[in-house]
């Protein structure tokens, strides 16, 4: 199975070189305004292999969210209640979103945010999918089934990117055909129109993509999983129950509830640990993974993703500095190979993706036997020990003792508790990194869609429909696997569903996207939220559930908290939607791409399209 992926990607890389003449990368811009040659060699796009290679190019961009320094998933996290930007040493206001998040600011930086990455990379991937869809009948196939599988995969991938963009940016340019000449006349289309169209495309894909595919490729369950999210976003809660049930009851996927894989014999661990081991994620025995990102050190090009997860570097605290012993000595060392080698165990973190007290403490208050929070799987700072060799050399009694945060009089022993002191899920972040003597989180497959989320999506659909018993049962399916206490129907509300998503899907789900989707549901339906507030679409950018939720459960943006550098954490309701990058608007001289309310340029908006124009080419 894995070698099949590898060989397929080698073919993809070769074809990508051929197609370089046809497709120029647009990492920095939305759509190039200069005409590009769309010449393609005759053996590139007139075959099933060529079209699939182009779709794998798009699939690589989908996977890229979870890899490298400043992985884009971090931006999804810090625009939610589960994490904040934790690198407090920056000279710029990385935490001041009111000042930082502007249309003409740097919106694609590993040091601040990757908003621009989502815009440019996703539209580039959409370009690839549109090319395949537009040329689907130019190629020769072994059968109609093969043709429809390729078309279904293209529809799925395009739907994935548009689903994300519509919940990140709201109304967006909606391009459904291959752009063969320079265009300067793009117009925003309403989010609702985008969602309705991709639902139609996903319905086709659900009947055409294979039920079983190679790990890392698109299968039918992935289509139904995404369709569930789209149904929820549209307020079609019955449809969401149906599409999620097609995955849960489809026979191809099941929650992993028993020990499995290469770690099954380790009796100090559990199925939660097994589930997130790199070597276990994509094996055939694992029936929980639905859509996987494939990234292996042993593959040439590492699965075409590159530098590995870097998750220990990005999401583990900077524990190895600025923590003193109670007698005032430097207590920590990231030196590898020492007697107490904690850098090997936890990685050399820099605290970028800083988990909030909400995600690292509050949601675990009633954890009891929950595997996800038990010792070894979950690391609390007090589990670490003072390991600096200088302490042992000096005969300091604190060497090897567990960390302490405060002296008895309340004096802190850590000078920066934002960046250096917070708990984290080691069972997800412990990714071996043999390429670095100070591990940063190495190469590993990653879950894009996983069946546990499907259960939680169906639970949410039941909640919106008022079926609280059904919602509780789906939540309990996930909780039982983790040996967590079961809940009853009276416990179910959107607060608990979001808490369970944070417990189960931290650093997997695109949290901002899903929280914004839920905020739109409250605004669309007018339902009163658990906080007693109701919302509407007319003033969505000034009053929304997304903002109220973050203000309610975090202690960063709502108390004037400042970093040791003096930068204040700020956020406003209009950040529920990210700014449309200014270059996209400025280059579009023959029409108007709308800017989101709250950002400069929104005064020039015109009514967005509510229907899909006929293709021009």
Coordinates of C-alpha atoms in Angstrom, one line a residue, residues 32-615:
X32 CA -1.7 36.2 -11.7
X33 CA -2.8 39.2 -13.8
X34 CA -0.3 38.4 -16.6
X35 CA -1.3 35.9 -19.2
X36 CA 0.2 32.4 -18.7
X37 CA 0.8 29.8 -21.3
X38 CA -1.5 26.8 -20.8
X39 CA 0.4 24.7 -23.3
X40 CA 0.6 21.2 -22.2
X41 CA 2.6 18.3 -23.8
X42 CA 0.3 15.8 -25.5
X43 CA 1.2 13.1 -23.0
X44 CA 0.4 15.3 -19.9
X45 CA -3.3 15.9 -19.7
X46 CA -4.8 13.5 -22.2
X47 CA -4.4 10.5 -20.0
X48 CA -5.9 9.3 -16.7
X49 CA -2.3 9.3 -15.3
X50 CA -1.7 12.9 -16.2
X51 CA -5.0 14.1 -14.7
X52 CA -4.5 12.2 -11.6
X53 CA -1.0 13.7 -11.2
X54 CA -2.5 17.1 -11.4
X55 CA -5.0 16.2 -8.7
X56 CA -2.3 14.8 -6.5
X57 CA -0.6 18.2 -6.9
X58 CA -3.8 19.7 -5.4
X59 CA -3.9 17.0 -2.7
X60 CA -0.3 17.9 -1.7
X61 CA -1.5 21.4 -1.0
X62 CA -4.3 20.1 1.1
X63 CA -1.9 18.0 3.2
X64 CA 0.6 20.9 3.6
X65 CA -1.4 22.5 6.3
X66 CA 0.1 20.3 9.0
X67 CA 3.8 20.5 8.1
X68 CA 6.9 22.7 8.5
X69 CA 7.8 25.7 10.5
X70 CA 4.8 27.9 11.2
X71 CA 2.5 25.1 9.9
X72 CA -0.7 26.8 8.7
X73 CA -2.8 24.7 11.2
X74 CA -1.3 26.9 13.9
X75 CA -3.1 29.9 12.3
X76 CA -6.4 28.0 12.5
X77 CA -5.7 27.3 16.2
X78 CA -4.7 30.8 17.3
X79 CA -7.9 32.2 15.7
X80 CA -9.9 30.1 18.1
X81 CA -10.2 29.4 21.8
X82 CA -7.7 26.5 21.9
X83 CA -4.4 28.3 21.4
X84 CA -2.7 31.7 21.0
X85 CA 0.5 32.9 19.4
X86 CA 3.1 32.2 22.2
X87 CA 6.4 33.5 20.8
X88 CA 6.6 36.5 23.2
X89 CA 10.1 37.6 22.2
X90 CA 9.0 39.0 18.9
X91 CA 9.7 42.7 18.3
X92 CA 6.4 43.0 16.4
X93 CA 2.9 42.7 17.8
X94 CA 2.3 39.1 16.8
X95 CA -0.5 38.8 19.4
X96 CA -2.2 42.2 18.6
X97 CA -4.6 41.0 15.9
X98 CA -6.2 44.5 15.7
X99 CA -2.9 45.8 14.5
X100 CA -1.5 42.8 12.7
X101 CA -4.4 41.4 10.7
X102 CA -4.9 44.0 7.9
X103 CA -5.5 43.4 4.2
X104 CA -2.1 44.9 3.2
X105 CA -0.1 43.4 6.1
X106 CA 2.2 40.4 5.8
X107 CA -0.4 37.6 5.8
X108 CA 1.9 34.7 5.0
X109 CA 4.7 34.5 7.5
X110 CA 5.9 31.6 9.6
X111 CA 6.6 34.2 12.4
X112 CA 3.0 35.5 12.6
X113 CA 0.2 34.0 10.6
X114 CA -0.5 32.0 7.4
X115 CA -3.8 33.6 6.4
X116 CA -2.2 34.4 3.0
X117 CA -1.1 30.8 2.6
X118 CA -4.6 29.5 2.7
X119 CA -5.7 32.1 0.1
X120 CA -2.9 31.6 -2.4
X121 CA -2.3 27.9 -2.0
X122 CA -6.0 26.9 -1.9
X123 CA -6.8 29.0 -5.0
X124 CA -3.8 27.5 -6.8
X125 CA -5.1 24.0 -5.9
X126 CA -8.5 25.1 -7.2
X127 CA -6.8 26.0 -10.5
X128 CA -5.6 22.4 -10.8
X129 CA -9.0 20.9 -10.0
X130 CA -10.7 23.2 -12.5
X131 CA -8.3 22.2 -15.2
X132 CA -9.0 18.5 -14.6
X133 CA -12.8 19.1 -14.6
X134 CA -12.6 21.2 -17.7
X135 CA -10.5 18.7 -19.6
X136 CA -12.1 15.5 -18.3
X137 CA -13.3 14.4 -21.7
X138 CA -10.1 15.2 -23.4
X139 CA -8.4 12.2 -22.0
X140 CA -8.6 8.5 -22.7
X141 CA -9.7 6.0 -20.0
X142 CA -9.9 2.3 -19.5
X143 CA -13.6 2.7 -18.5
X144 CA -16.3 5.2 -17.7
X145 CA -15.7 4.2 -14.0
X146 CA -12.1 5.4 -14.2
X147 CA -13.3 8.7 -15.8
X148 CA -15.9 9.3 -13.1
X149 CA -13.5 8.4 -10.3
X150 CA -11.1 11.1 -11.5
X151 CA -14.0 13.6 -11.9
X152 CA -15.3 12.8 -8.5
X153 CA -11.9 13.2 -6.9
X154 CA -11.6 16.6 -8.6
X155 CA -15.0 17.7 -7.3
X156 CA -14.1 16.5 -3.8
X157 CA -10.8 18.4 -3.7
X158 CA -12.4 21.6 -5.1
X159 CA -15.2 21.3 -2.6
X160 CA -12.6 20.9 0.2
X161 CA -10.8 24.1 -0.7
X162 CA -14.0 26.1 -1.2
X163 CA -15.5 24.9 2.1
X164 CA -12.4 26.1 4.0
X165 CA -12.2 29.4 2.1
X166 CA -15.9 30.1 2.6
X167 CA -15.5 29.6 6.4
X168 CA -12.3 31.5 6.6
X169 CA -13.1 34.5 4.4
X170 CA -16.9 34.4 3.8
X171 CA -18.0 35.7 0.4
X172 CA -15.2 34.9 -2.1
X173 CA -14.5 34.8 -5.8
X174 CA -16.0 31.5 -7.0
X175 CA -14.2 30.1 -10.0
X176 CA -15.5 26.9 -11.5
X177 CA -13.6 26.8 -14.8
X178 CA -10.1 26.8 -16.0
X179 CA -8.8 30.3 -16.5
X180 CA -6.9 30.3 -19.8
X181 CA -6.3 34.0 -20.2
X182 CA -5.6 36.9 -17.9
X183 CA -8.7 38.0 -16.0
X184 CA -9.1 41.2 -13.9
X185 CA -12.9 41.0 -13.4
X186 CA -13.5 38.6 -10.5
X187 CA -16.5 39.2 -8.3
X188 CA -17.3 37.9 -4.9
X189 CA -20.0 35.2 -4.5
X190 CA -22.0 34.7 -1.4
X191 CA -20.8 32.0 1.0
X192 CA -24.3 30.3 0.8
X193 CA -24.0 30.1 -3.0
X194 CA -20.6 28.5 -2.8
X195 CA -21.8 25.9 -0.2
X196 CA -24.8 25.0 -2.3
X197 CA -22.7 24.3 -5.4
X198 CA -20.1 22.3 -3.6
X199 CA -22.8 20.2 -2.0
X200 CA -24.1 19.4 -5.5
X201 CA -20.6 18.4 -6.6
X202 CA -20.1 16.2 -3.5
X203 CA -23.3 14.4 -4.1
X204 CA -21.9 13.4 -7.5
X205 CA -18.5 12.5 -6.0
X206 CA -20.2 10.3 -3.4
X207 CA -21.4 8.0 -6.2
X208 CA -18.2 8.0 -8.2
X209 CA -15.1 7.9 -6.0
X210 CA -14.1 4.4 -4.9
X211 CA -15.3 3.1 -1.6
X212 CA -11.8 1.9 -0.7
X213 CA -8.7 3.7 -1.9
X214 CA -5.0 3.8 -1.1
X215 CA -4.2 5.5 2.1
X216 CA -3.6 9.1 1.3
X217 CA -6.1 9.2 -1.5
X218 CA -9.8 10.1 -1.7
X219 CA -12.4 7.5 -0.8
X220 CA -16.2 7.6 -0.5
X221 CA -16.1 8.1 3.3
X222 CA -14.0 11.2 2.9
X223 CA -16.6 12.6 0.5
X224 CA -19.5 11.9 3.0
X225 CA -17.5 13.4 5.9
X226 CA -17.0 16.6 4.0
X227 CA -20.6 16.6 2.8
X228 CA -21.6 16.4 6.5
X229 CA -19.7 19.6 7.2
X230 CA -21.3 21.3 4.2
X231 CA -24.7 20.1 5.2
X232 CA -24.2 21.5 8.7
X233 CA -23.0 24.8 7.3
X234 CA -26.1 25.1 5.2
X235 CA -28.4 24.2 8.1
X236 CA -29.5 20.9 6.5
X237 CA -29.2 18.9 9.7
X238 CA -31.2 16.0 8.5
X239 CA -28.8 15.8 5.5
X240 CA -25.9 15.9 7.9
X241 CA -27.3 13.0 9.9
X242 CA -27.7 11.0 6.7
X243 CA -24.2 11.8 5.3
X244 CA -22.4 11.1 8.6
X245 CA -24.3 7.9 9.0
X246 CA -23.1 6.8 5.6
X247 CA -19.6 6.9 7.0
X248 CA -20.3 5.5 10.4
X249 CA -22.5 2.6 9.2
X250 CA -20.7 2.2 5.9
X251 CA -18.7 -0.9 6.9
X252 CA -15.3 0.4 5.9
X253 CA -14.5 2.4 9.0
X254 CA -14.7 1.8 12.7
X255 CA -13.4 3.5 15.8
X256 CA -10.2 1.8 17.1
X257 CA -11.2 0.5 20.5
X258 CA -8.6 -2.3 21.0
X259 CA -4.8 -2.1 21.1
X260 CA -3.2 -2.4 17.7
X261 CA -0.1 -1.8 15.6
X262 CA 3.6 -1.9 16.5
X263 CA 3.0 -0.4 20.0
X264 CA 0.2 -2.9 21.1
X265 CA 2.6 -4.9 23.2
X266 CA 3.6 -1.9 25.4
X267 CA 1.5 -2.5 28.4
X268 CA 2.2 1.0 29.8
X269 CA 0.3 2.5 27.0
X270 CA -3.2 2.3 25.6
X271 CA -5.3 2.6 22.3
X272 CA -5.1 6.4 22.4
X273 CA -1.3 6.1 22.2
X274 CA -1.5 3.5 19.5
X275 CA -3.9 5.6 17.4
X276 CA -1.4 8.5 17.1
X277 CA 1.8 6.6 16.6
X278 CA 3.3 7.6 13.2
X279 CA 3.8 4.0 12.2
X280 CA 0.2 3.1 13.0
X281 CA -1.8 5.9 11.4
X282 CA -2.1 4.5 7.9
X283 CA -1.8 0.7 8.4
X284 CA -4.6 -1.4 7.1
X285 CA -5.5 -2.5 10.7
X286 CA -6.3 1.1 11.5
X287 CA -10.0 1.5 10.4
X288 CA -10.4 5.0 11.9
X289 CA -8.5 7.2 9.5
X290 CA -10.6 8.4 6.6
X291 CA -8.4 10.9 4.8
X292 CA -4.7 10.8 5.5
X293 CA -1.7 13.0 4.8
X294 CA 1.2 10.8 3.9
X295 CA 4.7 11.9 5.0
X296 CA 7.5 9.4 5.5
X297 CA 11.2 9.9 6.1
X298 CA 12.0 6.9 3.9
X299 CA 10.2 8.2 0.9
X300 CA 12.1 10.3 -1.7
X301 CA 10.9 13.8 -1.1
X302 CA 9.2 12.6 2.1
X303 CA 5.9 12.2 0.4
X304 CA 6.2 15.6 -1.3
X305 CA 5.5 17.5 1.9
X306 CA 9.1 18.3 2.9
X307 CA 10.4 19.2 6.4
X308 CA 8.2 17.0 8.6
X309 CA 5.6 18.0 11.2
X310 CA 7.8 20.2 13.4
X311 CA 5.0 19.7 15.9
X312 CA 7.3 19.4 18.9
X313 CA 9.1 22.7 17.9
X314 CA 5.9 24.5 17.2
X315 CA 3.4 23.3 19.9
X316 CA 5.6 22.2 22.9
X317 CA 6.5 24.9 25.3
X318 CA 10.0 26.4 25.5
X319 CA 10.5 24.4 28.6
X320 CA 14.3 24.4 28.4
X321 CA 14.8 28.1 29.3
X322 CA 13.8 30.6 31.9
X323 CA 12.7 28.1 34.6
X324 CA 14.6 28.3 37.8
X325 CA 14.9 26.0 40.8
X326 CA 13.4 27.2 44.1
X327 CA 16.9 28.3 45.1
X328 CA 17.3 30.5 42.0
X329 CA 19.5 28.4 39.8
X330 CA 18.9 27.7 36.1
X331 CA 17.0 24.4 36.2
X332 CA 16.7 23.2 32.6
X333 CA 18.8 22.0 29.7
X334 CA 18.1 21.0 26.1
X335 CA 21.4 19.3 25.8
X336 CA 21.0 15.9 24.1
X337 CA 22.5 12.8 25.6
X338 CA 22.7 14.0 29.2
X339 CA 21.6 11.9 32.1
X340 CA 18.1 13.3 32.1
X341 CA 17.6 13.8 28.4
X342 CA 14.2 15.6 28.3
X343 CA 14.9 17.1 24.8
X344 CA 14.8 13.6 23.4
X345 CA 11.6 12.8 25.2
X346 CA 9.6 16.0 24.5
X347 CA 11.5 17.8 21.8
X348 CA 13.0 21.3 21.7
X349 CA 9.8 23.4 21.7
X350 CA 9.6 27.1 21.1
X351 CA 6.0 27.6 22.2
X352 CA 4.4 29.1 19.0
X353 CA 1.2 27.2 19.2
X354 CA 0.5 28.0 22.9
X355 CA -2.4 26.0 24.2
X356 CA -4.8 28.1 26.3
X357 CA -5.9 27.3 29.8
X358 CA -9.2 26.3 28.2
X359 CA -7.7 23.5 26.1
X360 CA -5.0 22.4 28.5
X361 CA -6.8 22.7 31.9
X362 CA -10.5 23.7 31.8
X363 CA -11.8 20.9 29.6
X364 CA -10.0 18.3 31.7
X365 CA -11.4 19.1 35.1
X366 CA -13.5 16.0 35.1
X367 CA -11.1 13.8 33.1
X368 CA -11.0 11.0 35.7
X369 CA -9.8 8.0 33.8
X370 CA -9.7 9.7 30.4
X371 CA -6.8 8.2 28.4
X372 CA -6.3 11.5 26.6
X373 CA -5.3 13.1 29.9
X374 CA -3.5 10.4 31.7
X375 CA 0.1 10.4 32.7
X376 CA 2.4 9.7 29.8
X377 CA -0.1 10.6 27.2
X378 CA -0.6 14.1 28.6
X379 CA 2.3 16.1 30.0
X380 CA 1.9 18.7 32.8
X381 CA 4.8 20.9 33.4
X382 CA 5.1 19.6 36.9
X383 CA 5.8 16.1 35.3
X384 CA 9.1 17.5 34.1
X385 CA 12.2 17.6 36.3
X386 CA 15.1 20.0 36.8
X387 CA 17.7 18.4 34.5
X388 CA 20.5 20.9 34.0
X389 CA 23.9 19.1 34.4
X390 CA 25.2 22.1 36.3
X391 CA 22.8 21.3 39.2
X392 CA 24.2 17.8 39.6
X393 CA 27.8 19.1 39.4
X394 CA 27.0 21.5 42.2
X395 CA 25.3 18.9 44.3
X396 CA 22.1 20.8 44.1
X397 CA 19.3 18.9 45.8
X398 CA 16.7 20.0 43.3
X399 CA 18.4 18.1 40.5
X400 CA 15.9 15.4 39.2
X401 CA 13.1 16.9 41.3
X402 CA 9.8 17.8 39.7
X403 CA 9.3 21.4 38.5
X404 CA 7.6 24.0 40.7
X405 CA 6.0 27.1 39.4
X406 CA 5.8 29.2 42.6
X407 CA 7.7 29.6 45.8
X408 CA 5.5 29.4 49.0
X409 CA 5.2 33.2 49.0
X410 CA 3.9 33.2 45.4
X411 CA 7.0 34.3 43.6
X412 CA 7.1 32.7 40.2
X413 CA 10.0 30.5 39.2
X414 CA 9.3 30.9 35.5
X415 CA 9.8 34.3 34.0
X416 CA 7.4 33.8 31.0
X417 CA 4.5 31.5 31.7
X418 CA 3.0 32.3 28.3
X419 CA 5.7 30.7 26.3
X420 CA 7.5 28.5 28.7
X421 CA 4.9 26.9 30.9
X422 CA 1.8 25.1 29.7
X423 CA 0.6 21.5 29.4
X424 CA 0.4 19.5 26.1
X425 CA -0.8 16.2 24.6
X426 CA 2.4 14.2 24.3
X427 CA 0.5 11.3 22.6
X428 CA 0.0 13.5 19.6
X429 CA 3.2 15.5 19.7
X430 CA 5.7 12.7 20.4
X431 CA 6.9 12.3 16.8
X432 CA 10.3 10.7 16.5
X433 CA 12.8 13.0 14.7
X434 CA 16.0 11.0 13.9
X435 CA 17.2 13.8 11.6
X436 CA 17.8 16.2 14.5
X437 CA 19.8 15.7 17.6
X438 CA 17.4 18.1 19.3
X439 CA 14.1 16.7 18.1
X440 CA 11.5 19.1 16.6
X441 CA 8.9 16.6 15.5
X442 CA 9.8 14.5 12.5
X443 CA 8.0 13.0 9.5
X444 CA 4.7 11.4 10.1
X445 CA 1.4 10.7 8.4
X446 CA -1.4 12.9 9.8
X447 CA -5.1 12.6 10.1
X448 CA -7.1 15.0 7.9
X449 CA -10.5 13.3 8.5
X450 CA -10.9 10.7 11.3
X451 CA -14.0 8.7 12.2
X452 CA -14.1 10.2 15.8
X453 CA -14.8 13.5 14.2
X454 CA -17.6 12.0 12.1
X455 CA -19.3 10.9 15.3
X456 CA -18.9 14.4 16.7
X457 CA -20.3 15.9 13.6
X458 CA -23.3 13.6 13.7
X459 CA -23.7 14.5 17.4
X460 CA -23.8 18.2 16.4
X461 CA -26.4 17.5 13.8
X462 CA -28.5 15.7 16.3
X463 CA -28.1 18.6 18.7
X464 CA -29.4 21.2 16.1
X465 CA -32.3 18.9 15.5
X466 CA -33.1 18.6 19.2
X467 CA -32.2 14.9 19.4
X468 CA -30.1 15.3 22.5
X469 CA -30.2 11.6 23.3
X470 CA -28.8 10.8 19.9
X471 CA -26.1 13.4 20.3
X472 CA -25.1 12.0 23.7
X473 CA -24.8 8.5 22.3
X474 CA -22.5 9.7 19.5
X475 CA -20.3 11.7 21.9
X476 CA -20.2 8.7 24.2
X477 CA -18.9 6.5 21.4
X478 CA -15.8 8.7 21.4
X479 CA -15.6 9.0 25.1
X480 CA -16.0 5.2 25.8
X481 CA -13.0 4.6 23.6
X482 CA -11.0 7.0 25.8
X483 CA -12.4 5.4 28.9
X484 CA -13.9 8.8 29.8
X485 CA -17.1 9.0 31.9
X486 CA -20.2 8.9 29.8
X487 CA -22.6 11.8 29.6
X488 CA -26.4 12.0 29.4
X489 CA -28.7 13.9 27.1
X490 CA -29.0 16.7 29.7
X491 CA -25.3 17.4 29.4
X492 CA -25.5 18.1 25.6
X493 CA -25.2 21.6 24.2
X494 CA -22.8 23.2 21.8
X495 CA -20.4 24.1 24.6
X496 CA -20.0 20.4 25.4
X497 CA -19.7 19.4 21.8
X498 CA -16.9 22.0 21.2
X499 CA -15.2 20.9 24.4
X500 CA -15.2 17.3 23.2
X501 CA -13.9 18.3 19.8
X502 CA -11.0 20.1 21.6
X503 CA -10.3 17.0 23.7
X504 CA -10.3 14.6 20.8
X505 CA -9.2 16.7 17.8
X506 CA -6.7 19.2 19.1
X507 CA -4.1 20.0 16.4
X508 CA -6.1 17.9 13.9
X509 CA -9.3 19.9 13.2
X510 CA -9.1 23.4 11.6
X511 CA -10.6 24.9 14.7
X512 CA -11.2 28.4 13.4
X513 CA -13.0 27.1 10.3
X514 CA -15.3 24.9 12.4
X515 CA -16.0 27.5 15.1
X516 CA -16.8 30.1 12.4
X517 CA -19.1 27.5 10.8
X518 CA -21.0 27.1 14.0
X519 CA -21.2 30.9 14.5
X520 CA -22.8 31.1 11.0
X521 CA -25.4 28.5 12.1
X522 CA -26.3 30.5 15.1
X523 CA -26.6 33.6 13.0
X524 CA -28.6 31.8 10.2
X525 CA -31.0 30.0 12.5
X526 CA -31.4 32.7 15.2
X527 CA -31.2 30.0 17.9
X528 CA -30.2 31.1 21.3
X529 CA -26.8 29.9 22.3
X530 CA -25.9 28.4 25.7
X531 CA -24.6 31.8 26.7
X532 CA -28.1 33.3 26.4
X533 CA -27.1 35.3 23.3
X534 CA -28.8 35.2 19.9
X535 CA -27.2 36.3 16.6
X536 CA -28.1 37.2 13.1
X537 CA -26.4 37.6 9.7
X538 CA -27.1 41.3 9.4
X539 CA -24.5 42.3 12.0
X540 CA -22.4 39.1 11.8
X541 CA -19.1 41.0 11.8
X542 CA -19.9 43.0 14.9
X543 CA -21.7 40.4 17.0
X544 CA -21.1 36.7 16.6
X545 CA -20.7 33.5 18.6
X546 CA -17.1 33.0 17.4
X547 CA -16.0 36.1 19.3
X548 CA -18.2 35.6 22.3
X549 CA -16.9 32.0 22.7
X550 CA -13.2 33.1 22.6
X551 CA -13.9 35.9 25.1
X552 CA -15.8 33.6 27.4
X553 CA -13.3 30.8 27.8
X554 CA -9.8 32.3 27.3
X555 CA -7.8 34.6 29.5
X556 CA -5.7 36.3 26.9
X557 CA -7.8 38.7 24.8
X558 CA -10.3 39.7 27.4
X559 CA -8.2 40.9 30.3
X560 CA -5.6 43.2 28.6
X561 CA -2.9 40.6 29.0
X562 CA 0.6 41.6 27.7
X563 CA 3.6 39.6 26.8
X564 CA 7.0 40.2 28.5
X565 CA 7.8 42.2 25.4
X566 CA 4.9 44.5 26.1
X567 CA 2.6 43.4 23.3
X568 CA -1.1 43.1 24.2
X569 CA -3.4 40.3 23.1
X570 CA -6.2 41.9 21.1
X571 CA -9.0 40.6 19.0
X572 CA -12.2 42.0 17.6
X573 CA -15.6 40.5 16.4
X574 CA -14.8 41.1 12.8
X575 CA -11.8 38.7 12.9
X576 CA -14.5 36.0 12.6
X577 CA -13.7 36.4 8.9
X578 CA -10.1 37.0 7.7
X579 CA -9.3 39.9 5.5
X580 CA -9.2 39.4 1.7
X581 CA -5.5 40.0 0.9
X582 CA -5.2 43.5 -0.6
X583 CA -3.1 42.4 -3.7
X584 CA -6.1 40.3 -4.8
X585 CA -8.4 43.3 -4.6
X586 CA -6.0 45.8 -6.0
X587 CA -5.1 43.7 -9.1
X588 CA -8.7 43.1 -9.9
X589 CA -9.2 46.4 -11.7
X590 CA -12.2 45.5 -13.9
X591 CA -14.6 44.4 -11.1
X592 CA -14.9 44.3 -7.3
X593 CA -13.8 41.6 -4.9
X594 CA -15.4 42.6 -1.7
X595 CA -13.5 43.2 1.5
X596 CA -14.9 41.8 4.8
X597 CA -16.5 44.2 7.2
X598 CA -14.2 45.8 9.7
X599 CA -11.2 45.9 7.4
X600 CA -10.1 48.9 5.3
X601 CA -11.6 48.8 1.9
X602 CA -15.0 47.3 2.9
X603 CA -16.6 50.7 2.0
X604 CA -16.1 49.9 -1.7
X605 CA -18.1 46.7 -1.5
X606 CA -20.9 45.9 -4.0
X607 CA -23.7 43.2 -3.7
X608 CA -22.0 39.8 -4.1
X609 CA -23.3 37.3 -6.6
X610 CA -26.0 35.0 -5.5
X611 CA -26.1 32.8 -8.6
X612 CA -23.4 31.1 -10.6
X613 CA -22.7 32.8 -14.0
X614 CA -22.4 30.6 -17.1
X615 CA -18.8 29.6 -17.9

